[in-house]
Coordinates of C-alpha atoms in Angstrom, one line a residue:
Chain A
M1 CA -111.1 47.3 2.3
D2 CA -113.2 46.5 5.3
I3 CA -116.4 48.5 5.3
K4 CA -117.4 47.4 8.8
E5 CA -114.7 49.6 10.2
L6 CA -116.7 52.6 9.2
P7 CA -118.5 54.1 12.3
E8 CA -121.3 55.4 10.1
T9 CA -122.4 51.8 9.2
K10 CA -124.0 51.5 12.6
S11 CA -126.1 54.7 12.1
S12 CA -129.8 54.6 11.0
D13 CA -129.1 55.1 7.3
G14 CA -126.2 52.6 7.4
K15 CA -127.9 50.0 5.2
S16 CA -128.4 52.4 2.2
K17 CA -124.7 53.5 2.5
M18 CA -123.7 49.8 2.4
K19 CA -125.8 49.4 -0.8
N20 CA -123.9 52.4 -2.4
Y21 CA -120.6 50.8 -1.6
R22 CA -121.8 47.5 -3.1
K23 CA -122.8 49.2 -6.3
Y24 CA -119.3 50.7 -6.6
F25 CA -117.8 47.3 -6.0
L26 CA -120.0 45.5 -8.6
L27 CA -119.3 48.2 -11.1
T28 CA -115.6 47.7 -10.6
I29 CA -115.9 43.9 -11.0
L30 CA -118.0 44.3 -14.2
F31 CA -115.4 46.5 -15.8
A32 CA -112.6 44.3 -14.6
V33 CA -114.3 41.3 -16.3
I34 CA -114.8 43.3 -19.5
A35 CA -111.1 44.2 -19.4
F36 CA -110.2 40.6 -18.8
G37 CA -112.1 39.5 -21.9
I38 CA -110.6 42.3 -24.0
I39 CA -107.1 41.3 -23.0
M40 CA -107.9 37.6 -23.8
L41 CA -109.1 38.7 -27.3
L42 CA -106.0 41.0 -27.7
V43 CA -103.6 38.2 -26.8
S44 CA -105.4 35.7 -29.1
I45 CA -105.3 38.2 -32.0
F46 CA -101.6 38.7 -31.3
E47 CA -101.0 35.0 -31.3
H48 CA -102.9 34.4 -34.5
K49 CA -101.0 37.2 -36.2
Q50 CA -97.7 35.6 -35.1
E51 CA -98.9 32.2 -36.4
A52 CA -99.4 33.7 -39.8
R53 CA -95.9 35.1 -39.9
N54 CA -93.6 32.1 -39.7
P55 CA -94.4 29.9 -42.6
F56 CA -91.4 27.5 -42.6
F57 CA -88.2 27.0 -40.8
R58 CA -85.4 25.0 -42.5
V59 CA -83.5 23.4 -39.7
V60 CA -81.8 20.6 -41.6
E61 CA -80.7 20.1 -45.2
I62 CA -82.6 17.5 -47.2
S63 CA -81.1 15.9 -50.3
D64 CA -82.0 13.2 -52.7
T65 CA -80.2 10.7 -50.5
T66 CA -82.1 11.5 -47.3
E67 CA -84.4 8.6 -46.6
D68 CA -85.1 8.9 -42.9
P69 CA -88.5 10.6 -42.5
E70 CA -87.5 11.8 -39.1
I71 CA -84.9 14.1 -40.7
W72 CA -87.5 15.5 -43.1
G73 CA -89.8 15.8 -40.1
K74 CA -87.5 18.4 -38.5
N75 CA -88.4 20.8 -41.4
F76 CA -92.0 19.6 -41.7
P77 CA -93.1 18.7 -38.2
L78 CA -96.8 19.0 -38.9
Q79 CA -96.8 16.7 -41.9
Y80 CA -94.5 14.3 -40.1
D81 CA -96.8 14.1 -37.2
G82 CA -99.7 13.0 -39.4
Y83 CA -97.5 10.5 -41.3
K84 CA -96.6 8.8 -38.0
R85 CA -100.3 8.4 -37.2
T86 CA -100.8 5.8 -39.9
T87 CA -100.0 3.3 -37.2
D88 CA -103.6 3.8 -36.0
Q89 CA -105.9 0.8 -36.4
V90 CA -109.6 1.8 -36.6
R91 CA -112.4 -0.4 -37.9
T92 CA -114.9 0.9 -40.4
R93 CA -118.1 -0.9 -41.6
F94 CA -116.4 -2.6 -44.6
G95 CA -112.7 -1.9 -44.0
G96 CA -110.2 -0.4 -41.7
S97 CA -108.4 -2.8 -39.4
E98 CA -108.8 -4.2 -36.0
A99 CA -105.9 -4.7 -33.7
I100 CA -105.9 -8.5 -33.0
P101 CA -103.4 -9.7 -30.5
R102 CA -101.3 -12.8 -31.4
T103 CA -98.5 -14.7 -29.7
P104 CA -95.2 -13.7 -31.3
T105 CA -93.1 -16.5 -32.7
N106 CA -89.5 -16.6 -33.9
A107 CA -90.7 -16.7 -37.5
D108 CA -93.3 -13.9 -37.0
P109 CA -92.5 -11.5 -34.1
R110 CA -95.7 -9.4 -34.6
S111 CA -97.8 -9.2 -31.4
I112 CA -100.6 -7.4 -33.2
V113 CA -102.1 -8.2 -36.6
A114 CA -105.3 -7.2 -38.5
Q115 CA -108.3 -9.5 -38.7
S116 CA -108.2 -12.4 -41.1
K117 CA -110.5 -12.0 -44.1
L118 CA -110.3 -15.8 -44.7
E119 CA -111.8 -16.5 -41.3
I120 CA -114.6 -13.9 -41.9
D121 CA -115.4 -15.5 -45.3
P122 CA -114.0 -19.0 -45.8
R123 CA -115.3 -19.0 -49.4
L124 CA -112.2 -17.0 -50.2
K125 CA -110.1 -20.0 -49.5
I126 CA -112.0 -21.9 -52.1
M127 CA -111.8 -19.1 -54.6
W128 CA -108.0 -18.9 -54.2
A129 CA -107.4 -22.7 -53.7
G130 CA -103.8 -23.5 -54.6
Y131 CA -102.6 -19.9 -54.3
A132 CA -100.7 -18.3 -51.4
F133 CA -103.6 -16.0 -50.7
S134 CA -105.7 -19.0 -49.4
R135 CA -103.1 -19.3 -46.6
D136 CA -103.1 -15.8 -45.2
Y137 CA -105.2 -12.8 -46.2
R138 CA -105.9 -10.1 -43.8
E139 CA -107.4 -6.6 -43.7
E140 CA -104.7 -4.2 -44.6
R141 CA -103.3 -1.9 -42.0
G142 CA -101.9 1.6 -42.3
H143 CA -98.9 2.6 -44.4
A144 CA -96.7 2.3 -41.3
Y145 CA -97.1 -1.5 -41.3
M146 CA -96.6 -2.2 -45.1
L147 CA -93.1 -3.7 -44.8
E148 CA -93.7 -5.6 -41.5
D149 CA -96.9 -7.2 -42.7
Q150 CA -95.4 -8.1 -46.1
T151 CA -92.3 -9.6 -44.4
F152 CA -94.2 -11.8 -42.0
T153 CA -97.3 -12.9 -43.9
E154 CA -97.7 -16.6 -44.1
R155 CA -97.8 -16.2 -47.9
Q156 CA -94.0 -16.0 -47.7
I157 CA -94.0 -19.6 -46.3
A158 CA -96.6 -20.8 -48.7
A159 CA -94.8 -19.7 -51.9
K160 CA -91.5 -18.1 -52.8
Q161 CA -92.2 -14.4 -53.3
P162 CA -90.1 -12.3 -55.6
G163 CA -88.2 -9.0 -54.8
A164 CA -90.7 -7.3 -57.1
C165 CA -93.1 -7.1 -54.2
M166 CA -90.8 -4.6 -52.6
Q167 CA -91.7 -1.8 -55.0
C168 CA -94.8 -1.1 -52.9
H169 CA -93.9 -2.5 -49.5
A170 CA -90.9 -0.4 -48.7
S171 CA -89.1 2.8 -49.4
V172 CA -87.2 1.7 -52.5
Y173 CA -86.3 5.0 -54.2
I174 CA -82.8 5.1 -52.7
P175 CA -82.2 1.3 -52.5
M176 CA -83.2 0.9 -56.2
K177 CA -81.0 3.8 -57.3
K178 CA -78.1 2.3 -55.3
L179 CA -78.6 -1.2 -56.9
G180 CA -78.7 0.3 -60.4
S181 CA -75.7 2.6 -59.7
G182 CA -77.8 5.7 -60.1
D183 CA -80.2 4.3 -62.7
I184 CA -83.5 3.5 -61.0
F185 CA -84.8 1.4 -63.9
K186 CA -81.7 -0.8 -63.8
G187 CA -82.1 -1.1 -60.0
F188 CA -85.8 -1.9 -60.5
E189 CA -84.9 -4.8 -62.8
I190 CA -82.3 -6.2 -60.4
M191 CA -84.6 -6.0 -57.4
N192 CA -87.5 -7.6 -59.3
S193 CA -85.6 -10.8 -60.0
M194 CA -84.1 -11.2 -56.5
P195 CA -85.7 -13.6 -54.1
Y196 CA -87.8 -11.7 -51.5
E197 CA -85.4 -12.3 -48.6
E198 CA -82.5 -10.9 -50.5
A199 CA -84.4 -7.8 -51.6
R200 CA -85.5 -7.4 -48.0
T201 CA -81.9 -6.8 -47.0
H202 CA -81.7 -3.8 -49.3
V203 CA -84.6 -1.9 -47.8
S204 CA -85.0 -0.7 -44.2
R205 CA -88.3 1.0 -43.8
A206 CA -91.9 1.5 -45.0
I207 CA -92.8 4.3 -47.5
A208 CA -91.2 7.6 -46.5
C209 CA -91.3 11.2 -47.6
I210 CA -88.8 10.7 -50.4
D211 CA -91.0 8.2 -52.2
C212 CA -93.6 10.9 -53.1
H213 CA -91.7 14.2 -52.7
D214 CA -88.9 15.9 -54.5
P215 CA -86.5 16.8 -51.7
V216 CA -85.7 20.3 -53.0
T217 CA -89.0 21.6 -54.3
L218 CA -91.2 19.3 -52.2
Q219 CA -93.4 18.8 -55.3
L220 CA -94.9 15.4 -55.9
R221 CA -93.0 13.1 -58.1
V222 CA -93.5 9.6 -59.4
T223 CA -90.6 7.4 -58.4
R224 CA -91.8 3.9 -59.2
P225 CA -90.6 2.5 -62.6
A226 CA -93.6 0.2 -63.1
F227 CA -96.0 3.2 -62.9
I228 CA -93.8 5.3 -65.3
E229 CA -94.0 2.4 -67.8
G230 CA -97.7 1.6 -67.1
I231 CA -99.0 5.1 -67.6
R232 CA -96.8 5.5 -70.7
N233 CA -98.5 2.4 -72.2
L234 CA -101.9 3.6 -71.2
K235 CA -101.4 7.1 -72.7
E236 CA -100.0 5.4 -75.9
S237 CA -103.2 3.5 -76.2
Q238 CA -105.0 6.8 -76.1
G239 CA -102.8 8.3 -78.8
I240 CA -100.3 10.2 -76.7
K241 CA -96.7 9.1 -77.5
N242 CA -93.7 9.1 -75.1
Y243 CA -95.7 10.2 -72.1
D244 CA -93.3 11.3 -69.3
V245 CA -95.4 11.4 -66.2
N246 CA -93.0 13.6 -64.2
K247 CA -92.9 16.3 -66.9
M248 CA -96.4 16.1 -68.4
A249 CA -98.8 15.5 -65.6
T250 CA -100.7 18.4 -64.0
R251 CA -100.5 19.1 -60.3
Q252 CA -103.9 17.5 -59.6
E253 CA -103.0 14.5 -61.8
M254 CA -99.8 14.0 -59.8
R255 CA -102.0 13.9 -56.6
I256 CA -103.6 10.8 -58.2
Y257 CA -100.6 9.2 -59.9
V258 CA -98.5 9.3 -56.8
C259 CA -101.1 7.0 -55.1
G260 CA -101.5 5.0 -58.3
Q261 CA -97.9 3.8 -58.1
C262 CA -99.1 1.1 -55.7
H263 CA -102.9 1.1 -55.4
V264 CA -103.3 -0.7 -58.7
E265 CA -103.7 -4.1 -60.4
Y266 CA -100.4 -5.7 -61.5
Y267 CA -98.6 -8.9 -62.4
F268 CA -95.1 -10.2 -62.6
K269 CA -94.0 -10.7 -66.2
G270 CA -91.8 -13.6 -67.2
T271 CA -89.1 -15.4 -65.3
E272 CA -87.4 -12.1 -64.5
K273 CA -90.5 -11.2 -62.5
R274 CA -90.8 -7.7 -64.0
L275 CA -93.5 -5.8 -62.2
V276 CA -96.0 -4.7 -64.9
F277 CA -99.3 -2.7 -64.7
P278 CA -101.6 -4.2 -67.4
W279 CA -102.9 -1.0 -68.9
S280 CA -101.9 -1.0 -72.5
K281 CA -105.5 -1.8 -73.6
G282 CA -107.1 0.6 -71.0
L283 CA -108.0 0.8 -67.3
T284 CA -111.3 -0.9 -67.1
V285 CA -111.6 -4.5 -65.7
D286 CA -112.6 -5.7 -69.2
S287 CA -109.5 -4.2 -70.9
I288 CA -107.3 -5.6 -68.2
L289 CA -108.8 -9.1 -68.6
A290 CA -108.5 -8.8 -72.4
Y291 CA -104.8 -7.9 -71.8
Y292 CA -104.2 -11.0 -69.8
D293 CA -106.2 -13.2 -72.2
A294 CA -104.1 -11.9 -75.1
Y295 CA -100.9 -13.1 -73.3
S296 CA -102.7 -16.3 -72.0
F297 CA -101.4 -15.2 -68.6
K298 CA -102.3 -17.0 -65.5
D299 CA -101.4 -16.3 -61.9
W300 CA -101.9 -19.9 -60.9
T301 CA -103.8 -23.1 -61.7
H302 CA -106.9 -23.5 -59.5
A303 CA -106.3 -26.5 -57.2
E304 CA -109.9 -27.7 -57.2
T305 CA -110.9 -27.1 -60.8
G306 CA -107.7 -27.0 -62.9
A307 CA -108.8 -23.6 -64.3
E308 CA -106.0 -21.2 -65.2
V309 CA -107.0 -18.2 -63.1
L310 CA -106.0 -14.7 -62.2
K311 CA -105.7 -12.8 -58.9
A312 CA -106.8 -9.2 -58.9
Q313 CA -104.9 -7.0 -56.4
H314 CA -106.2 -3.8 -54.9
P315 CA -107.2 -1.9 -58.1
E316 CA -108.2 1.3 -56.3
F317 CA -106.7 3.6 -59.0
E318 CA -108.5 1.8 -61.8
M319 CA -111.9 1.6 -60.0
W320 CA -111.8 5.2 -58.9
N321 CA -111.2 6.1 -62.6
Q322 CA -114.6 4.8 -63.5
G323 CA -116.4 6.8 -60.7
I324 CA -118.2 10.1 -60.3
H325 CA -115.4 11.5 -58.1
A326 CA -112.8 10.9 -60.9
K327 CA -115.1 12.6 -63.4
S328 CA -115.4 15.6 -61.1
G329 CA -111.7 15.9 -60.8
V330 CA -111.5 14.8 -57.1
S331 CA -108.1 13.3 -56.4
C332 CA -107.2 10.6 -53.8
P333 CA -105.8 13.0 -51.2
D334 CA -108.8 15.3 -51.5
C335 CA -110.6 12.7 -49.4
H336 CA -107.9 10.5 -47.9
M337 CA -105.5 13.3 -47.0
P338 CA -107.8 16.3 -46.9
Y339 CA -106.5 19.8 -46.2
K340 CA -106.5 20.8 -42.6
R341 CA -105.6 23.8 -40.7
E342 CA -102.7 23.9 -38.2
G343 CA -102.5 27.5 -37.0
A344 CA -102.2 29.7 -40.1
F345 CA -101.0 26.7 -42.2
K346 CA -103.2 24.8 -44.6
I347 CA -101.6 21.4 -45.0
S348 CA -102.5 18.0 -46.4
D349 CA -103.3 15.7 -43.5
H350 CA -100.5 13.1 -43.9
H351 CA -102.5 10.7 -41.7
V352 CA -103.7 8.8 -44.7
R353 CA -107.0 7.0 -43.7
S354 CA -110.6 6.2 -44.6
P355 CA -112.6 9.4 -45.2
I356 CA -115.4 7.9 -43.1
L357 CA -113.2 8.6 -40.1
N358 CA -112.8 12.2 -41.0
I359 CA -116.1 13.2 -42.6
N360 CA -116.0 17.0 -41.8
K361 CA -112.7 17.6 -43.7
A362 CA -113.0 14.8 -46.2
C363 CA -116.6 15.1 -47.4
Q364 CA -118.2 18.2 -46.1
T365 CA -115.8 20.6 -47.9
C366 CA -117.9 19.8 -51.0
H367 CA -121.0 18.0 -49.7
K368 CA -123.0 20.3 -47.4
W369 CA -125.0 17.7 -45.5
S370 CA -124.7 16.4 -42.0
E371 CA -122.1 13.8 -41.0
E372 CA -124.8 11.2 -40.3
E373 CA -126.4 11.8 -43.7
L374 CA -123.1 11.5 -45.6
K375 CA -122.1 8.4 -43.6
T376 CA -125.5 6.8 -44.3
R377 CA -125.1 7.5 -48.1
V378 CA -121.6 5.8 -48.2
E379 CA -122.8 2.8 -46.2
N380 CA -125.9 2.5 -48.4
I381 CA -123.7 2.3 -51.5
Q382 CA -121.3 -0.2 -49.8
G383 CA -124.2 -2.2 -48.3
K384 CA -125.7 -2.7 -51.8
T385 CA -122.4 -3.6 -53.4
F386 CA -121.8 -6.1 -50.6
Q387 CA -125.2 -7.8 -51.2
L388 CA -124.3 -8.3 -54.8
R389 CA -120.8 -9.5 -53.8
E390 CA -122.5 -12.2 -51.7
L391 CA -124.5 -13.3 -54.8
A392 CA -121.4 -13.3 -57.0
M393 CA -119.4 -15.3 -54.4
N394 CA -122.2 -17.9 -54.1
A395 CA -122.5 -18.2 -57.8
L396 CA -118.7 -18.8 -58.1
M397 CA -118.9 -21.4 -55.4
D398 CA -121.6 -23.2 -57.3
L399 CA -119.5 -23.2 -60.5
I400 CA -116.4 -24.4 -58.7
T401 CA -118.5 -27.2 -57.1
D402 CA -119.9 -28.2 -60.5
I403 CA -116.6 -28.3 -62.3
K404 CA -115.1 -30.4 -59.4
E405 CA -118.0 -32.9 -59.8
H406 CA -117.5 -33.1 -63.6
R407 CA -113.8 -33.7 -63.1
V408 CA -114.6 -36.5 -60.6
Q409 CA -117.0 -38.0 -63.2
N410 CA -114.1 -38.0 -65.6
S411 CA -115.6 -35.6 -68.1
S412 CA -113.2 -34.9 -70.9
S413 CA -111.1 -31.8 -70.6
I414 CA -112.7 -30.4 -73.7
Q415 CA -116.1 -30.7 -72.0
I416 CA -115.0 -28.6 -69.0
A417 CA -112.6 -26.2 -70.8
E418 CA -115.3 -23.7 -71.5
A419 CA -116.6 -23.8 -67.9
Q420 CA -113.0 -23.3 -66.7
N421 CA -112.7 -20.2 -68.9
F422 CA -115.9 -18.9 -67.4
Q423 CA -114.5 -19.5 -63.9
R424 CA -111.4 -17.5 -64.9
K425 CA -113.6 -14.5 -66.0
A426 CA -116.1 -14.8 -63.1
Q427 CA -113.4 -15.1 -60.5
F428 CA -111.3 -12.2 -61.8
L429 CA -114.3 -9.9 -62.0
L430 CA -115.4 -10.8 -58.5
D431 CA -111.9 -10.4 -57.1
F432 CA -111.6 -7.0 -58.8
V433 CA -114.4 -5.7 -56.5
E434 CA -113.4 -7.9 -53.5
S435 CA -109.7 -6.8 -53.5
E436 CA -110.6 -3.2 -54.2
N437 CA -110.6 -1.3 -50.9
S438 CA -113.8 0.7 -51.0
M439 CA -116.6 -2.0 -51.3
G440 CA -117.8 -0.3 -54.4
F441 CA -117.7 3.3 -53.2
H442 CA -114.9 4.4 -55.6
A443 CA -117.2 3.7 -58.5
P444 CA -120.6 2.4 -57.4
Q445 CA -122.2 1.7 -60.7
E446 CA -119.1 0.1 -62.2
A447 CA -118.7 -2.1 -59.1
V448 CA -122.2 -3.5 -59.4
R449 CA -121.9 -3.9 -63.1
I450 CA -118.7 -6.0 -62.6
L451 CA -120.4 -8.1 -60.0
G452 CA -123.4 -8.6 -62.3
E453 CA -121.2 -9.8 -65.1
S454 CA -119.3 -12.1 -62.7
I455 CA -122.6 -13.7 -61.6
N456 CA -123.5 -14.1 -65.3
Y457 CA -120.2 -15.8 -66.1
S458 CA -120.5 -18.2 -63.2
R459 CA -124.0 -19.2 -64.3
L460 CA -122.9 -19.4 -67.9
G461 CA -120.2 -21.8 -66.8
Q462 CA -122.7 -24.0 -65.0
M463 CA -124.9 -24.0 -68.1
S464 CA -122.0 -24.9 -70.4
L465 CA -121.2 -27.9 -68.2
Q466 CA -124.8 -29.1 -68.5
K467 CA -124.8 -28.5 -72.2
N468 CA -121.5 -30.2 -72.9
S469 CA -122.2 -33.2 -70.7
R470 CA -125.3 -34.0 -72.8
K471 CA -123.1 -34.1 -76.0
Chain B
M1 CA -120.7 63.8 6.3
S2 CA -117.5 63.0 8.1
V3 CA -114.1 63.4 6.6
Q4 CA -113.4 59.7 6.9
K5 CA -116.5 58.8 4.9
K6 CA -115.7 61.2 2.1
Y7 CA -112.2 59.7 2.0
Y8 CA -113.5 56.2 1.5
I9 CA -116.0 57.2 -1.2
N10 CA -113.2 59.0 -3.1
I11 CA -111.0 55.9 -3.0
Y12 CA -113.9 53.9 -4.5
V13 CA -114.6 56.4 -7.2
L14 CA -110.9 56.5 -8.0
I15 CA -110.7 52.7 -8.3
I16 CA -113.7 52.6 -10.6
L17 CA -112.4 55.4 -12.7
I18 CA -109.0 53.6 -13.1
V19 CA -110.7 50.4 -14.0
I20 CA -113.0 52.0 -16.5
G21 CA -110.2 54.0 -17.9
L22 CA -108.1 50.9 -18.3
T23 CA -110.9 49.1 -20.0
I24 CA -111.5 51.9 -22.4
G25 CA -107.8 52.2 -23.1
I26 CA -107.2 48.5 -23.6
G27 CA -110.4 48.3 -25.6
A28 CA -109.3 51.1 -27.9
Y29 CA -105.8 49.6 -28.4
T30 CA -107.3 46.2 -29.2
F31 CA -109.7 47.8 -31.6
I32 CA -106.8 49.5 -33.5
Y33 CA -104.6 46.5 -33.3
A34 CA -107.3 44.2 -34.6
E35 CA -108.0 46.7 -37.4
G36 CA -111.5 47.1 -36.0
G37 CA -112.3 50.1 -38.2
S38 CA -111.9 47.9 -41.3
Y39 CA -114.9 45.9 -40.2
L40 CA -117.2 48.9 -40.6
T41 CA -116.4 48.9 -44.3
D42 CA -117.6 46.6 -47.1
K43 CA -114.0 45.6 -48.1
P44 CA -113.7 41.8 -48.6
S45 CA -110.1 42.0 -47.5
A46 CA -111.3 43.0 -44.0
C47 CA -113.1 39.7 -43.7
A48 CA -109.8 38.0 -44.4
N49 CA -108.0 39.9 -41.6
C50 CA -108.3 36.5 -39.8
H51 CA -106.4 34.0 -41.8
I52 CA -109.1 31.4 -41.4
M53 CA -111.0 33.2 -44.1
N54 CA -108.1 33.1 -46.6
D55 CA -109.5 30.1 -48.5
Y56 CA -112.9 31.6 -48.8
Y57 CA -111.5 35.0 -49.8
E58 CA -109.2 33.5 -52.4
S59 CA -111.9 31.3 -53.9
W60 CA -114.2 34.3 -54.0
L61 CA -111.6 36.2 -56.0
K62 CA -111.8 33.4 -58.6
S63 CA -115.6 33.0 -58.5
S64 CA -118.2 34.1 -61.0
H65 CA -119.6 36.7 -58.5
H66 CA -116.4 38.5 -57.5
A67 CA -117.1 41.3 -60.1
V68 CA -120.6 41.9 -58.9
A69 CA -120.8 41.0 -55.2
V70 CA -118.6 41.4 -52.1
C71 CA -118.9 39.4 -48.9
N72 CA -121.4 41.8 -47.3
D73 CA -123.7 41.7 -50.3
C74 CA -124.5 38.1 -49.6
H75 CA -123.6 37.7 -45.9
T76 CA -125.4 40.8 -44.5
P77 CA -129.1 41.8 -44.9
D78 CA -130.2 45.1 -46.4
G79 CA -130.8 48.1 -44.2
F80 CA -128.4 50.0 -41.9
F81 CA -129.5 48.4 -38.6
P82 CA -130.0 44.8 -39.8
K83 CA -126.7 45.0 -41.5
Y84 CA -124.7 46.3 -38.5
I85 CA -126.5 44.1 -36.0
T86 CA -125.5 41.1 -38.2
K87 CA -122.0 42.3 -38.4
A88 CA -121.9 42.9 -34.6
S89 CA -123.3 39.5 -33.8
N90 CA -120.9 37.7 -36.1
G91 CA -118.0 39.9 -34.8
F92 CA -118.8 38.8 -31.3
W93 CA -119.2 35.1 -32.1
H94 CA -116.1 35.0 -34.3
S95 CA -114.0 36.6 -31.5
W96 CA -115.6 34.2 -29.0
G97 CA -114.7 31.2 -31.2
F98 CA -111.1 32.2 -31.9
T99 CA -110.4 33.2 -28.3
T100 CA -111.8 30.1 -26.8
G101 CA -110.8 27.9 -29.7
I102 CA -114.2 26.2 -29.7
F103 CA -115.4 26.1 -33.3
P104 CA -115.7 23.4 -36.0
D105 CA -112.9 23.3 -38.6
P106 CA -113.5 23.6 -41.5
I107 CA -115.9 26.3 -40.2
Q108 CA -119.6 25.9 -40.7
I109 CA -122.2 28.5 -41.3
K110 CA -124.8 29.1 -38.5
E111 CA -128.5 28.7 -39.4
Q112 CA -129.2 32.4 -38.8
N113 CA -126.4 33.4 -41.3
K114 CA -127.6 30.8 -43.8
E115 CA -131.0 32.5 -43.7
V116 CA -129.3 35.8 -44.6
T117 CA -127.5 34.3 -47.6
R118 CA -130.7 32.6 -48.8
E119 CA -132.4 35.9 -48.9
S120 CA -129.4 37.7 -50.5
C121 CA -129.7 35.8 -53.7
R122 CA -133.1 37.3 -54.2
K123 CA -131.7 40.8 -53.9
C124 CA -130.5 40.5 -57.5
H125 CA -132.2 37.4 -58.8
F126 CA -135.7 38.0 -57.6
D127 CA -137.1 38.3 -61.2
I128 CA -135.8 34.8 -62.0
V129 CA -136.8 33.0 -58.8
E130 CA -140.2 34.5 -58.1
N131 CA -141.7 32.1 -60.7
I132 CA -140.4 29.1 -58.9
E133 CA -141.3 30.3 -55.4
R134 CA -144.9 29.2 -55.2
E135 CA -146.3 28.1 -51.9
S136 CA -148.0 25.1 -53.5
L137 CA -144.6 23.8 -54.6
E138 CA -143.2 24.0 -51.1
T139 CA -139.9 25.4 -52.4
E140 CA -139.6 27.9 -49.7
N141 CA -136.8 26.1 -48.0
V142 CA -134.8 25.1 -51.1
P143 CA -131.6 27.1 -50.8
C144 CA -130.2 28.4 -54.1
A145 CA -126.7 27.6 -53.0
G146 CA -127.7 24.0 -52.4
C147 CA -127.2 23.5 -56.2
H148 CA -125.3 26.7 -57.2
K149 CA -122.5 25.8 -54.8
D150 CA -119.6 27.6 -56.3
V151 CA -121.1 30.9 -57.3
G152 CA -119.8 32.8 -54.3
H153 CA -116.8 30.8 -53.1
R154 CA -115.9 27.2 -52.4

C-alpha cells in the first residue's frame, strides 16, 4: 500500500500521520514474526512426534544365511550407516591410523595402508627377529579393512600363515557352518588346518552383522568356537562347569564377550593349528605365561639369541579385565560404540572407534568434566605408560645384546639358558602391553606393573649372564 | 477527517487484527498440541513429553530418589515466581534448541540450572551438609552431585 498517494500526507500534520501508519506496520510485522516462530515450533513438535512413532520397518527378510550387511542395512539403516564408517582413518596420540599412500603392485593392490610401527620404532624388529612380525607390522585400521590388510600383509610372504587366522579377519559364521555341513565346530577345525590362501577362497568379506547378531532376535551372540571353548575353560578354572556362553551370559557380559571373540591373546595349538585362547589358568598375563610354560610352548626361536619366545597379540579383553572400567561394569561398546540419538531412536553407534574421537558420548555420559580435561587425563595415563614402555624396550635390547655377545664368545648353552628364559618372560610381558591397543588405558596400574616386571626380568637376565660367566 | 483516510486506517486495523488473531489462534493450537498445560504441573511425565528426556525419566524411575523427589523438586527453585520463571526460561531455550537443532547431544546442563540443582539438595539435606559448609573449608563450590552422581538419574 503506497502511503504517498494519500493527499493528507502533504498537509501540516502529515508527519505525525505517517508515524501512526508506521506504528501499525511495525505492529503487524512483530506479530507476523511471532506467528512465524510459533509455526516453526509447531512443525518441529509435529516432526519430533512423528519420529517417535515409527520404530522399525522390516523391508527385507533376514535369516541365518544372510551374510551381506547391505541386506541387513535395509532394515537397520542407521546401524548400517555407522558400520560403513569404520573405513575412517584418524590418528590419535598413541593409536588410530594414518592413511599412507603406497604404489599398488600385483601382489599387493592396496593404494593406502596404515603407518608402519616397525619404522617408528626399529627396536621392534630386534624384539621379533626371526618372526614374521619383524617384516611387516602396522597400526591397525578399522574393521572394514580387516580382511584386506590380513590378505596383503608382508607376513604372508615371510611365513606360511594358517587358515586359523581367518576366525578374526573375515565373516566366517556362514563359511564355517558350510565347511562343517552345519556344524560350526567341525568347520572351524577344517578351516584352522587349511593353508591361508585356501581358507581365503571360502570367505568373501570382513566382519558383518551376522558375526555378532542373531538374525531373528537381533540379540548378541557369540559365534566363534575358540571363544566358546576359551571362556568355558576359564569358567571351569573358576569352578563353573560346562559354561555355555550363549545361554548363561548376561546382556552386559555379551556386550563384552562379543568383542572378546577376537580382541584377545591366542595361539595355534599343534600341527592342526587349532586356534586356542590360553585362559585355563586365568586371564592375567602371569597366568597366560604360566599356561604357555606348562606346555613349553614357543611361537618361534629368536633369531639373534636362540631363546624360545612368545608373541603376545592384542590382548584388549584380558587387559580391560584388570582395569577400573571392568570393575565398574563398563563394557567395550559403552565407550567404543556409545549410545547415540538418531531422531527418537537410541542406538549403539556402529562406527566402532577410539573413544578419544567421541568424548562427549563415550566419556561424558559418566564423567562430568570438560572434553579437554578428560582427554588430558587419558593422555596422561598413556604418556606415563609409554615412558615405562621405553624403559622396558631398552632393557630388553640390552639383554638381547648381552646374550648375543655371550653366544659369540661361545659360552655354553647352559650358561645362557637362564638368560634366555628371562628374555622369554621379559619379552612376552613387554609385548603384552605393546600389542595391546590402549597404551595402558584399559588397565593403567596393571600395564605399568607388567612393564615394571618386564624391566626386572631383562635386568635379571643380564645379571644371570654375568653370574654364570664367572663360574 | 476525509472518507478516504478513514478507509485506509480501517484496512490497517483490520490487517493487524487478523495477524494478531492468527497469532493467538496458532499459538493456542500449538499450546494444546504440545500439551503446554502439562508443563504447569509437577508431573515428571510432562518433562518426558519430548523423547530426548526418555533416558533421564526412565533412570529417575529406577533411582533412589524417585519415591521422594520429582524433576521439579531438584530442577526448579522454591517459591512461585522463581519456580515459574525457571520453567519459562527452560521452556523457551528447550523449544529454541529443538526447533533450531542447535544443542549438544547428549544434552548438557546449563550453569544456571546446575546452580538450581546444587541448592536443591539442601532443601532436604541441609541438616547434614551445614556442618561441611564452612567458609574456611572453601567447599562452597563442591557440588553434591559431583560424587553422588546417580541419586537423581543417570
